[in-house]
Amino acid sequence: MPPAHPFDDDKLKEECGVFGVVGVTDAANFVALGLHALQHRGQEAGGIVTHDPKTGFNQARRMGLVRDNFTSADTMEELPGSIGIGHVRYSTAGNKGQTAMRDVQPFFGEFSMGGAAIAHNGNITNAVALRRELIERGSIFQSSSDSECIIHLMARSMGRQIPDRMEEALRKVEGAFSIVAMTRTKLIGCRDPLGVRPLVLGKIGDGWALASETCALDIIGAEFIREIEAGEMVVATDKGVESHFPFRTKKSRFCIFEHVYFSRPDSILGGRSVYETRENIGRELAKEAAVDADIVCPVPDSGTPAAIGYSLQSGIPYAMGIIRNNYMGRTFIEPTEQIRNMGVRLKLNVNRALIKDKRVILVDDSVVRGTTSRKIKEMILDAGAAEVHFRIASPPTAWPCFYGVDTPQREKLLAATMSEDEMRKHLGVDSLRFISLNGLYRAVGEAEGRNNASPAYCDACFSGEYPVAPSDMIEQGFQPRTAAE
Ligand code: SF4
């Protein structure tokens, strides 16, 4: 099976999306809608588990999009119950880009006190070591997913209740996790001690919902109550929500890239709309990297709010110089180099009438390998642009992410091997500037920029400073940044 978006293989891939609801009629319908709103976080596969007193636990896992799998009456009738959780997946561990059905979440475990299902967003950085240890002690793994470790650790716990077992299991896990889990009656949400990946709580009628992003609460008409805090576990039933903090308290290090790219622009993060933050990023970029030009164009769709911000700050007119074909289906997709080369043209087209003879500022959210940027530049020049200036709404991505985002190996990242000027020459553009790390921090609301002694966010893919040591990867030869770099 080809990657979900072969034409987007020059982007970091969103991780996964999780959703859960309790205390509603026909929970599965709400879960399907929530997952549909979170589809940008994973398009390879999805799954739903519900519980009904008459039928027990019910589950359905499918390859592909939510709208193609969880809309038929037949499927939804097989998922009765007033409590349910779900997961959409882009594989960040296990079989990358080649999801096998056995890796599709939620995972389910039967324990002495009853069953539990679990959906995980993030990446366990000590999963290889944990898996090795668990297998040596007799665990039989069903999948290649790091998340399955949590179920096996729970099985070994002596905790009397499922939430106790989950707590004990998660204390042994390193890395990033936002988890939505369920028992017969309890909906459980938990974030890792640094709160790297998002998770929010909503209220719907007498029930409760948990979701990766607020846009998934909006679609079911739930009220956004608050973000689950870093290191917090909540247990929601139809009687209310209990909260506690089972892990040692640490300063949170939320993923700053969620603000730049992963989250939907209509979601709320840190009390502010993602759209507004992205517009701020564009404004900061215009302050830091001004250039004389005729128009500011976004690389659609993710570069759009930053391009609007850049235009507003600089006074240079905003123009839709590149048009995206939103109806590019999978029909054309073949994983050959030739089709990949055509890919950008199939998906994006230049609005020639706007571009001809213009000095164009192109605003994109990131440069990963640089392959797409080069093709876009060629398209713009073919259309008769006088100059092309790239402005990038994130700092150079020079380090891989080990916390639930699929990044190429370090040597494939353009910024890992080239200076900004070398990248400019490589891309063949008149100028190339990235927002600085300080500028990005200012745009997300840290007025003083990055506090280097105690950064407020995870920014490891830009800074090389990993807030949790990626121990499996280090064991496999990855060399974290040294003090001299
Ligand atoms: S390394 Fe980058 S993408 Fe990964 S969690 Fe940190 S900021 Fe986010």
Coordinates of N, CA and C in Angstrom, one line a residue, residues 149-363:
C149 N 2.5 -2.2 24.2 CA 3.2 -2.4 25.5 C 2.4 -2.0 26.7
I150 N 1.5 -1.0 26.5 CA 0.7 -0.4 27.6 C -0.2 -1.5 28.1
I151 N -0.9 -2.2 27.1 CA -1.8 -3.3 27.5 C -1.1 -4.4 28.2
H152 N 0.1 -4.8 27.8 CA 0.8 -5.9 28.5 C 1.3 -5.4 29.9
L153 N 1.7 -4.2 30.0 CA 2.1 -3.7 31.3 C 0.9 -3.7 32.2
M154 N -0.2 -3.3 31.7 CA -1.4 -3.3 32.5 C -1.8 -4.7 33.0
A155 N -1.6 -5.7 32.1 CA -1.9 -7.1 32.4 C -1.0 -7.6 33.6
R156 N 0.2 -7.1 33.7 CA 1.1 -7.5 34.7 C 1.0 -6.8 36.0
S157 N 0.2 -5.7 36.0 CA 0.0 -4.9 37.2 C -0.9 -5.6 38.2
M158 N -0.7 -5.3 39.4 CA -1.6 -5.9 40.5 C -2.7 -5.0 40.9
G159 N -2.8 -3.8 40.2 CA -3.8 -2.8 40.6 C -5.2 -3.4 40.6
R160 N -6.1 -2.9 41.5 CA -7.4 -3.5 41.6 C -8.4 -3.0 40.6
Q161 N -8.2 -1.8 40.1 CA -9.1 -1.2 39.1 C -8.3 -0.9 37.8
I162 N -9.0 -0.8 36.7 CA -8.3 -0.6 35.5 C -7.5 0.7 35.5
P163 N -8.1 1.9 36.0 CA -7.3 3.1 36.0 C -6.0 2.9 36.8
D164 N -6.0 2.1 37.9 CA -4.8 1.9 38.7 C -3.8 1.2 37.9
R165 N -4.2 0.2 37.1 CA -3.3 -0.6 36.3 C -2.7 0.3 35.2
M166 N -3.6 1.2 34.7 CA -3.1 2.0 33.6 C -2.0 3.0 34.2
E167 N -2.3 3.5 35.3 CA -1.3 4.4 36.0 C 0.0 3.7 36.1
E168 N 0.0 2.5 36.7 CA 1.2 1.7 36.9 C 1.9 1.5 35.6
A169 N 1.2 1.1 34.6 CA 1.8 0.8 33.3 C 2.5 2.1 32.7
L170 N 1.8 3.2 32.8 CA 2.3 4.4 32.2 C 3.5 5.0 32.9
R171 N 3.7 4.6 34.2 CA 4.9 5.1 34.9 C 6.1 4.4 34.4
K172 N 6.0 3.3 33.7 CA 7.1 2.6 33.1 C 7.4 3.1 31.7
V173 N 6.5 3.9 31.2 CA 6.6 4.2 29.8 C 7.3 5.6 29.7
E174 N 8.2 5.7 28.7 CA 8.9 7.0 28.5 C 8.4 7.5 27.1
G175 N 8.4 8.9 27.0 CA 8.1 9.4 25.7 C 6.8 10.2 25.8
A176 N 6.1 10.2 24.6 CA 4.9 11.1 24.5 C 3.6 10.2 24.5
F177 N 2.7 10.6 25.3 CA 1.4 9.9 25.1 C 0.2 10.7 25.5
S178 N -0.7 10.8 24.7 CA -2.1 11.2 25.0 C -3.0 10.0 24.8
I179 N -3.6 9.6 25.8 CA -4.3 8.3 25.8 C -5.8 8.5 26.1
V180 N -6.6 7.9 25.2 CA -8.1 7.8 25.6 C -8.4 6.3 25.7
A181 N -8.9 5.9 26.9 CA -9.2 4.5 27.1 C -10.6 4.3 27.7
M182 N -11.1 3.1 27.7 CA -12.4 2.9 28.3 C -12.5 1.5 28.9
T183 N -13.3 1.5 30.0 CA -13.8 0.2 30.5 C -15.3 0.1 30.2
R184 N -16.0 -0.8 30.9 CA -17.4 -0.9 30.6 C -18.2 0.4 30.9
T185 N -17.7 1.2 31.9 CA -18.4 2.4 32.3 C -17.6 3.6 32.4
K186 N -16.2 3.5 32.3 CA -15.4 4.6 32.5 C -14.7 5.1 31.2
L187 N -14.6 6.4 31.0 CA -13.8 6.9 29.9 C -12.6 7.5 30.6
I188 N -11.4 7.1 30.1 CA -10.2 7.6 30.8 C -9.3 8.3 29.8
G189 N -8.8 9.5 30.3 CA -7.9 10.2 29.5 C -6.6 10.5 30.2
C190 N -5.5 10.5 29.6 CA -4.2 10.7 30.3 C -3.2 11.3 29.3
R191 N -2.5 12.3 29.9 CA -1.3 12.9 29.1 C 0.0 12.6 29.8
D192 N 1.0 12.5 29.0 CA 2.3 12.2 29.6 C 2.8 13.4 30.5
P193 N 3.8 13.2 31.3 CA 4.2 14.2 32.3 C 4.6 15.6 31.6
L194 N 5.0 15.5 30.4 CA 5.4 16.8 29.7 C 4.2 17.3 28.8
G195 N 3.2 16.5 28.7 CA 2.1 16.9 27.8 C 2.4 17.3 26.4
V196 N 3.2 16.4 25.8 CA 3.8 16.7 24.5 C 2.7 16.7 23.4
R197 N 1.8 15.7 23.5 CA 0.7 15.7 22.5 C -0.6 16.2 23.1
P198 N -1.5 16.8 22.3 CA -2.7 17.4 22.9 C -3.8 16.5 23.3
L199 N -4.6 16.9 24.2 CA -5.9 16.2 24.6 C -6.8 17.2 25.3
V200 N -8.1 17.2 24.9 CA -9.0 18.1 25.5 C -10.2 17.4 26.0
L201 N -10.9 18.1 26.9 CA -12.1 17.5 27.6 C -13.3 18.4 27.1
G202 N -14.4 17.7 26.8 CA -15.6 18.5 26.4 C -16.8 17.9 27.1
K203 N -17.9 18.7 27.1 CA -19.2 18.2 27.8 C -20.2 18.1 26.7
I204 N -20.9 17.0 26.7 CA -22.1 16.9 25.7 C -23.3 16.4 26.4
G205 N -24.3 17.2 26.6 CA -25.5 16.8 27.4 C -25.1 16.4 28.8
D206 N -25.4 15.2 29.2 CA -25.0 14.7 30.5 C -23.7 13.9 30.4
G207 N -23.2 13.8 29.2 CA -22.0 13.0 29.0 C -20.7 13.8 28.8
W208 N -19.6 13.1 28.5 CA -18.3 13.8 28.4 C -17.6 13.2 27.2
A209 N -16.7 14.1 26.7 CA -15.9 13.7 25.5 C -14.5 14.0 25.7
L210 N -13.6 13.2 25.1 CA -12.2 13.5 25.1 C -11.7 13.5 23.7
A211 N -10.8 14.4 23.3 CA -10.4 14.5 21.9 C -9.0 15.0 21.8
S212 N -8.4 14.7 20.7 CA -7.1 15.3 20.4 C -7.2 16.8 20.2
E213 N -8.2 17.2 19.6 CA -8.4 18.7 19.3 C -9.8 19.1 19.5
T214 N -9.9 20.4 19.7 CA -11.3 21.0 20.0 C -12.2 20.9 18.7
C215 N -11.6 20.8 17.5 CA -12.4 20.8 16.3 C -13.3 19.5 16.4
A216 N -12.8 18.5 17.1 CA -13.6 17.2 17.2 C -14.8 17.4 18.2
L217 N -14.6 18.3 19.1 CA -15.7 18.6 20.0 C -16.8 19.4 19.3
D218 N -16.3 20.3 18.5 CA -17.3 21.2 17.7 C -18.2 20.3 16.8
I219 N -17.7 19.4 16.2 CA -18.5 18.6 15.2 C -19.6 17.8 15.9
I220 N -19.4 17.5 17.1 CA -20.5 16.7 17.8 C -21.4 17.7 18.7
G221 N -21.0 19.0 18.6 CA -21.8 19.9 19.4 C -21.5 19.9 20.9
A222 N -20.3 19.4 21.2 CA -19.8 19.4 22.7 C -19.2 20.7 23.0
E223 N -19.4 21.1 24.3 CA -18.8 22.3 24.8 C -17.3 22.0 25.2
F224 N -16.4 22.8 24.8 CA -15.0 22.7 25.2 C -14.9 23.1 26.6
I225 N -14.4 22.2 27.5 CA -14.3 22.5 28.9 C -12.9 23.0 29.2
R226 N -11.9 22.2 28.9 CA -10.5 22.5 29.1 C -9.5 21.5 28.5
E227 N -8.3 21.9 28.5 CA -7.3 20.9 28.1 C -7.0 20.0 29.3
I228 N -6.7 18.7 29.0 CA -6.2 17.9 30.0 C -4.8 18.3 30.3
E229 N -4.4 18.5 31.6 CA -3.1 19.0 31.9 C -2.0 18.0 31.7
A230 N -0.7 18.5 31.5 CA 0.4 17.6 31.4 C 0.4 16.7 32.7
G231 N 0.6 15.4 32.5 CA 0.7 14.5 33.6 C -0.6 14.2 34.3
E232 N -1.7 14.6 33.8 CA -3.1 14.5 34.4 C -3.8 13.2 33.9
M233 N -4.5 12.5 34.8 CA -5.4 11.5 34.3 C -6.8 11.9 34.8
V234 N -7.7 11.8 33.8 CA -9.1 12.0 34.2 C -9.9 10.7 34.0
V235 N -10.9 10.5 34.8 CA -11.8 9.4 34.7 C -13.2 9.9 34.6
A236 N -13.9 9.8 33.5 CA -15.2 10.3 33.3 C -16.2 9.2 33.3
T237 N -17.3 9.4 34.0 CA -18.4 8.5 34.0 C -19.7 9.3 33.8
D238 N -20.9 8.7 33.7 CA -22.1 9.5 33.6 C -22.3 10.3 34.9
K239 N -21.5 10.1 35.9 CA -21.7 10.8 37.2 C -20.8 12.0 37.3
G240 N -19.8 12.1 36.4 CA -18.9 13.3 36.5 C -17.5 12.9 36.1
V241 N -16.5 13.9 36.4 CA -15.1 13.7 36.0 C -14.3 13.8 37.3
E242 N -13.4 12.8 37.5 CA -12.4 12.8 38.5 C -11.1 13.1 37.9
S243 N -10.2 13.8 38.6 CA -8.9 14.1 38.0 C -7.8 13.9 39.0
H244 N -6.7 13.3 38.6 CA -5.6 13.3 39.5 C -4.3 13.2 38.7
F245 N -3.2 13.4 39.4 CA -1.9 13.5 38.7 C -0.9 12.4 39.2
P246 N -0.9 11.3 38.5 CA -0.2 10.1 39.0 C 1.3 10.2 38.8
F247 N 1.8 11.2 38.0 CA 3.2 11.2 37.7 C 3.9 12.4 38.4
R248 N 5.2 12.3 38.5 CA 6.0 13.3 39.1 C 5.8 14.6 38.3
T249 N 5.5 15.7 39.0 CA 5.2 16.9 38.2 C 6.4 17.5 37.5
K250 N 6.2 17.8 36.2 CA 7.3 18.4 35.5 C 6.7 19.6 34.8
K251 N 7.6 20.5 34.3 CA 7.1 21.6 33.5 C 6.7 21.1 32.1
S252 N 5.5 21.6 31.7 CA 5.0 21.0 30.4 C 5.9 21.4 29.2
R253 N 5.9 20.5 28.2 CA 6.7 20.8 27.0 C 5.8 20.4 25.8
F254 N 4.8 21.1 25.6 CA 3.9 20.8 24.5 C 4.6 21.0 23.2
C255 N 4.2 20.2 22.2 CA 4.8 20.2 20.9 C 4.5 21.5 20.2
I256 N 5.6 22.3 19.9 CA 5.3 23.6 19.3 C 4.9 23.5 17.8
F257 N 5.2 22.3 17.2 CA 4.8 22.1 15.8 C 3.3 21.9 15.6
E258 N 2.6 21.6 16.7 CA 1.2 21.5 16.7 C 0.6 22.9 16.3
H259 N 1.2 24.0 16.8 CA 0.8 25.3 16.5 C 1.1 25.6 15.0
V260 N 2.2 25.1 14.5 CA 2.7 25.5 13.2 C 1.9 24.8 12.1
Y261 N 1.7 23.5 12.3 CA 1.2 22.7 11.2 C 0.2 21.6 11.6
F262 N 0.4 20.8 12.6 CA -0.4 19.6 12.8 C -1.8 19.8 13.1
S263 N -2.1 20.7 14.0 CA -3.5 20.9 14.4 C -4.3 21.7 13.4
R264 N -5.6 21.5 13.4 CA -6.4 22.2 12.5 C -6.5 23.7 12.9
P265 N -6.6 24.6 11.9 CA -6.6 26.0 12.2 C -7.8 26.4 13.0
D266 N -8.9 25.6 13.0 CA -10.1 26.0 13.8 C -10.1 25.4 15.2
S267 N -9.0 24.7 15.6 CA -8.9 24.2 16.9 C -8.3 25.3 17.8
I268 N -8.6 25.1 19.2 CA -8.0 26.0 20.2 C -6.9 25.3 20.9
L269 N -5.7 26.0 20.9 CA -4.6 25.4 21.7 C -4.1 26.5 22.6
G270 N -3.9 26.1 23.9 CA -3.3 27.1 24.8 C -4.2 28.4 24.9
G271 N -5.5 28.2 24.8 CA -6.5 29.3 24.9 C -6.6 30.2 23.7
R272 N -6.0 29.8 22.6 CA -6.0 30.7 21.5 C -6.2 29.9 20.2
S273 N -6.9 30.5 19.2 CA -7.1 29.7 18.0 C -5.8 29.5 17.3
V274 N -5.7 28.3 16.7 CA -4.5 27.9 16.0 C -4.4 28.9 14.8
Y275 N -5.5 29.2 14.2 CA -5.4 30.2 13.0 C -4.7 31.5 13.4
E276 N -5.2 32.0 14.6 CA -4.6 33.3 15.1 C -3.1 33.2 15.3
T277 N -2.7 32.0 15.9 CA -1.3 31.8 16.1 C -0.5 31.8 14.8
R278 N -1.1 31.1 13.8 CA -0.4 31.0 12.5 C -0.3 32.4 11.9
E279 N -1.3 33.1 12.0 CA -1.3 34.5 11.5 C -0.2 35.3 12.1
N280 N -0.1 35.1 13.5 CA 1.0 35.8 14.2 C 2.4 35.3 13.7
I281 N 2.5 34.0 13.4 CA 3.8 33.5 12.9 C 4.1 34.3 11.6
G282 N 3.2 34.4 10.8 CA 3.4 35.2 9.5 C 3.8 36.6 9.8
R283 N 3.2 37.2 10.8 CA 3.6 38.6 11.1 C 5.0 38.7 11.6
E284 N 5.4 37.7 12.5 CA 6.8 37.7 13.0 C 7.7 37.5 11.9
L285 N 7.4 36.6 11.0 CA 8.2 36.3 9.8 C 8.4 37.6 9.0
A286 N 7.4 38.3 8.8 CA 7.5 39.6 8.0 C 8.4 40.6 8.7
K287 N 8.4 40.6 10.1 CA 9.2 41.5 10.8 C 10.7 41.1 10.7
E288 N 10.9 39.8 10.8 CA 12.3 39.2 10.8 C 12.9 39.2 9.4
A289 N 12.0 38.9 8.4 CA 12.6 38.6 7.1 C 11.8 39.4 6.0
A290 N 11.9 40.7 6.1 CA 11.2 41.5 5.1 C 11.9 41.4 3.7
V291 N 11.2 41.6 2.7 CA 11.8 41.6 1.3 C 10.8 42.4 0.4
D292 N 11.4 43.1 -0.5 CA 10.6 43.9 -1.5 C 10.0 43.0 -2.5
A293 N 8.7 43.0 -2.6 CA 8.0 42.1 -3.5 C 6.7 42.6 -3.9
D294 N 6.0 41.9 -4.9 CA 4.7 42.4 -5.4 C 3.5 41.7 -4.7
I295 N 3.7 40.4 -4.5 CA 2.6 39.6 -3.9 C 3.1 38.6 -2.9
V296 N 2.2 38.3 -1.9 CA 2.5 37.2 -1.0 C 1.6 36.1 -1.2
C297 N 2.1 34.9 -1.5 CA 1.2 33.7 -1.9 C 1.5 32.6 -0.9
P298 N 0.4 32.0 -0.4 CA 0.6 30.8 0.5 C 0.9 29.6 -0.4
V299 N 1.6 28.6 0.2 CA 1.6 27.3 -0.4 C 0.4 26.6 0.3
P300 N -0.7 26.4 -0.4 CA -1.9 25.9 0.2 C -1.8 24.5 0.7
D301 N -2.6 24.1 1.7 CA -3.5 25.0 2.5 C -2.8 25.5 3.8
S302 N -1.8 24.7 4.2 CA -1.2 24.9 5.5 C -0.5 26.3 5.6
G303 N 0.0 26.8 4.5 CA 0.8 28.1 4.6 C -0.1 29.3 4.6
T304 N -1.5 29.1 4.5 CA -2.4 30.2 4.2 C -2.4 31.2 5.4
P305 N -2.7 30.8 6.6 CA -2.8 31.8 7.7 C -1.5 32.6 7.9
A306 N -0.3 31.9 7.7 CA 0.9 32.6 7.9 C 1.1 33.6 6.8
A307 N 0.7 33.2 5.6 CA 0.8 34.2 4.4 C 0.0 35.4 4.6
I308 N -1.2 35.2 5.2 CA -2.1 36.3 5.5 C -1.5 37.2 6.5
G309 N -0.9 36.6 7.6 CA -0.2 37.4 8.6 C 1.0 38.2 8.0
Y310 N 1.7 37.5 7.1 CA 2.9 38.2 6.5 C 2.4 39.4 5.6
S311 N 1.3 39.2 4.9 CA 0.8 40.2 4.0 C 0.3 41.4 4.9
L312 N -0.4 41.1 6.0 CA -1.0 42.2 6.8 C 0.2 43.0 7.5
Q313 N 1.2 42.3 7.9 CA 2.3 43.0 8.5 C 3.1 43.8 7.6
S314 N 3.4 43.2 6.4 CA 4.3 43.9 5.4 C 3.5 44.9 4.5
G315 N 2.2 44.7 4.4 CA 1.5 45.6 3.5 C 1.6 45.2 2.0
I316 N 2.2 44.0 1.8 CA 2.3 43.5 0.4 C 1.1 42.7 0.2
P317 N 0.4 42.9 -1.0 CA -0.9 42.3 -1.2 C -0.8 40.7 -1.2
Y318 N -1.8 40.1 -0.6 CA -2.0 38.7 -0.5 C -2.7 38.2 -1.8
A319 N -2.2 37.1 -2.4 CA -2.8 36.6 -3.6 C -2.8 35.1 -3.6
M320 N -3.8 34.5 -4.1 CA -3.9 33.0 -4.3 C -3.1 32.6 -5.5
G321 N -1.8 32.6 -5.5 CA -1.0 32.4 -6.6 C -0.9 30.9 -7.0
I322 N -1.2 30.1 -6.0 CA -1.2 28.6 -6.2 C -2.6 28.1 -5.8
I323 N -3.1 27.3 -6.7 CA -4.5 26.7 -6.4 C -4.3 25.2 -6.1
R324 N -5.0 24.8 -5.1 CA -4.9 23.4 -4.8 C -6.1 22.6 -5.3
N325 N -5.8 21.5 -5.9 CA -6.9 20.6 -6.4 C -7.3 19.7 -5.2
N326 N -8.4 20.0 -4.6 CA -8.8 19.2 -3.4 C -9.3 17.8 -3.7
Y327 N -9.5 17.5 -5.0 CA -10.2 16.3 -5.3 C -9.2 15.2 -5.9
M328 N -7.9 15.4 -5.6 CA -6.9 14.4 -6.0 C -7.2 13.2 -5.2
G329 N -7.7 12.2 -5.8 CA -8.0 10.9 -5.1 C -6.8 10.0 -5.1
R330 N -7.0 8.8 -4.6 CA -5.9 7.9 -4.5 C -5.7 7.2 -5.8
T331 N -6.7 7.3 -6.7 CA -6.7 6.6 -8.0 C -5.4 6.7 -8.7
F332 N -4.8 7.9 -8.7 CA -3.6 8.1 -9.5 C -2.4 7.6 -8.8
I333 N -2.5 7.3 -7.5 CA -1.4 7.1 -6.7 C -0.6 5.8 -7.0
E334 N 0.6 6.0 -7.5 CA 1.5 4.8 -7.6 C 2.8 5.3 -7.0
P335 N 3.4 4.4 -6.3 CA 4.6 4.8 -5.6 C 5.9 4.8 -6.4
T336 N 5.7 5.3 -7.6 CA 6.9 5.4 -8.5 C 7.5 6.8 -8.5
E337 N 8.8 6.9 -8.8 CA 9.4 8.2 -8.8 C 8.8 9.1 -9.8
Q338 N 8.4 8.5 -11.0 CA 7.8 9.3 -12.1 C 6.5 10.0 -11.6
I339 N 5.7 9.2 -11.0 CA 4.4 9.7 -10.5 C 4.6 10.7 -9.4
R340 N 5.6 10.4 -8.6 CA 5.9 11.4 -7.5 C 6.3 12.7 -8.1
N341 N 7.1 12.7 -9.2 CA 7.5 13.9 -9.8 C 6.3 14.7 -10.4
M342 N 5.4 14.0 -10.9 CA 4.2 14.6 -11.4 C 3.3 15.1 -10.3
G343 N 3.5 14.5 -9.1 CA 2.5 14.7 -8.0 C 2.2 16.1 -7.7
V344 N 3.2 16.9 -7.5 CA 3.0 18.3 -7.1 C 2.1 19.0 -8.1
R345 N 2.3 18.7 -9.4 CA 1.5 19.4 -10.4 C 0.1 18.9 -10.5
L346 N -0.1 17.7 -10.1 CA -1.5 17.2 -10.1 C -2.2 17.8 -8.9
K347 N -1.5 18.1 -7.9 CA -2.2 18.6 -6.7 C -2.2 20.1 -6.6
L348 N -1.2 20.8 -7.1 CA -1.1 22.2 -7.0 C -1.0 22.8 -8.4
N349 N -1.6 23.9 -8.7 CA -1.5 24.5 -10.0 C -1.3 26.0 -9.8
V350 N -0.4 26.6 -10.7 CA -0.1 28.0 -10.5 C -1.2 28.8 -11.2
N351 N -1.6 29.9 -10.6 CA -2.5 30.9 -11.1 C -1.7 31.9 -12.0
R352 N -1.5 31.5 -13.3 CA -0.5 32.2 -14.1 C -0.8 33.7 -14.2
A353 N -2.1 34.0 -14.3 CA -2.4 35.4 -14.5 C -1.9 36.3 -13.4
L354 N -1.9 35.7 -12.2 CA -1.4 36.5 -11.0 C 0.1 36.6 -10.9
I355 N 0.7 35.5 -11.3 CA 2.2 35.3 -11.1 C 3.0 36.1 -12.1
K356 N 2.6 36.1 -13.3 CA 3.5 36.6 -14.4 C 4.1 38.0 -14.1
D357 N 5.4 38.0 -14.3 CA 6.2 39.2 -14.1 C 6.2 39.8 -12.7
K358 N 5.7 39.0 -11.7 CA 5.6 39.5 -10.3 C 6.8 39.0 -9.5
R359 N 7.2 39.8 -8.5 CA 8.2 39.3 -7.5 C 7.3 38.7 -6.4
V360 N 7.5 37.3 -6.3 CA 6.6 36.5 -5.5 C 7.2 36.1 -4.1
I361 N 6.5 36.4 -3.0 CA 6.9 35.8 -1.7 C 6.0 34.5 -1.5
L362 N 6.6 33.4 -1.4 CA 5.9 32.1 -1.2 C 6.0 31.8 0.3
V363 N 4.9 31.6 1.0 CA 5.0 31.3 2.4 C 4.5 29.8 2.6

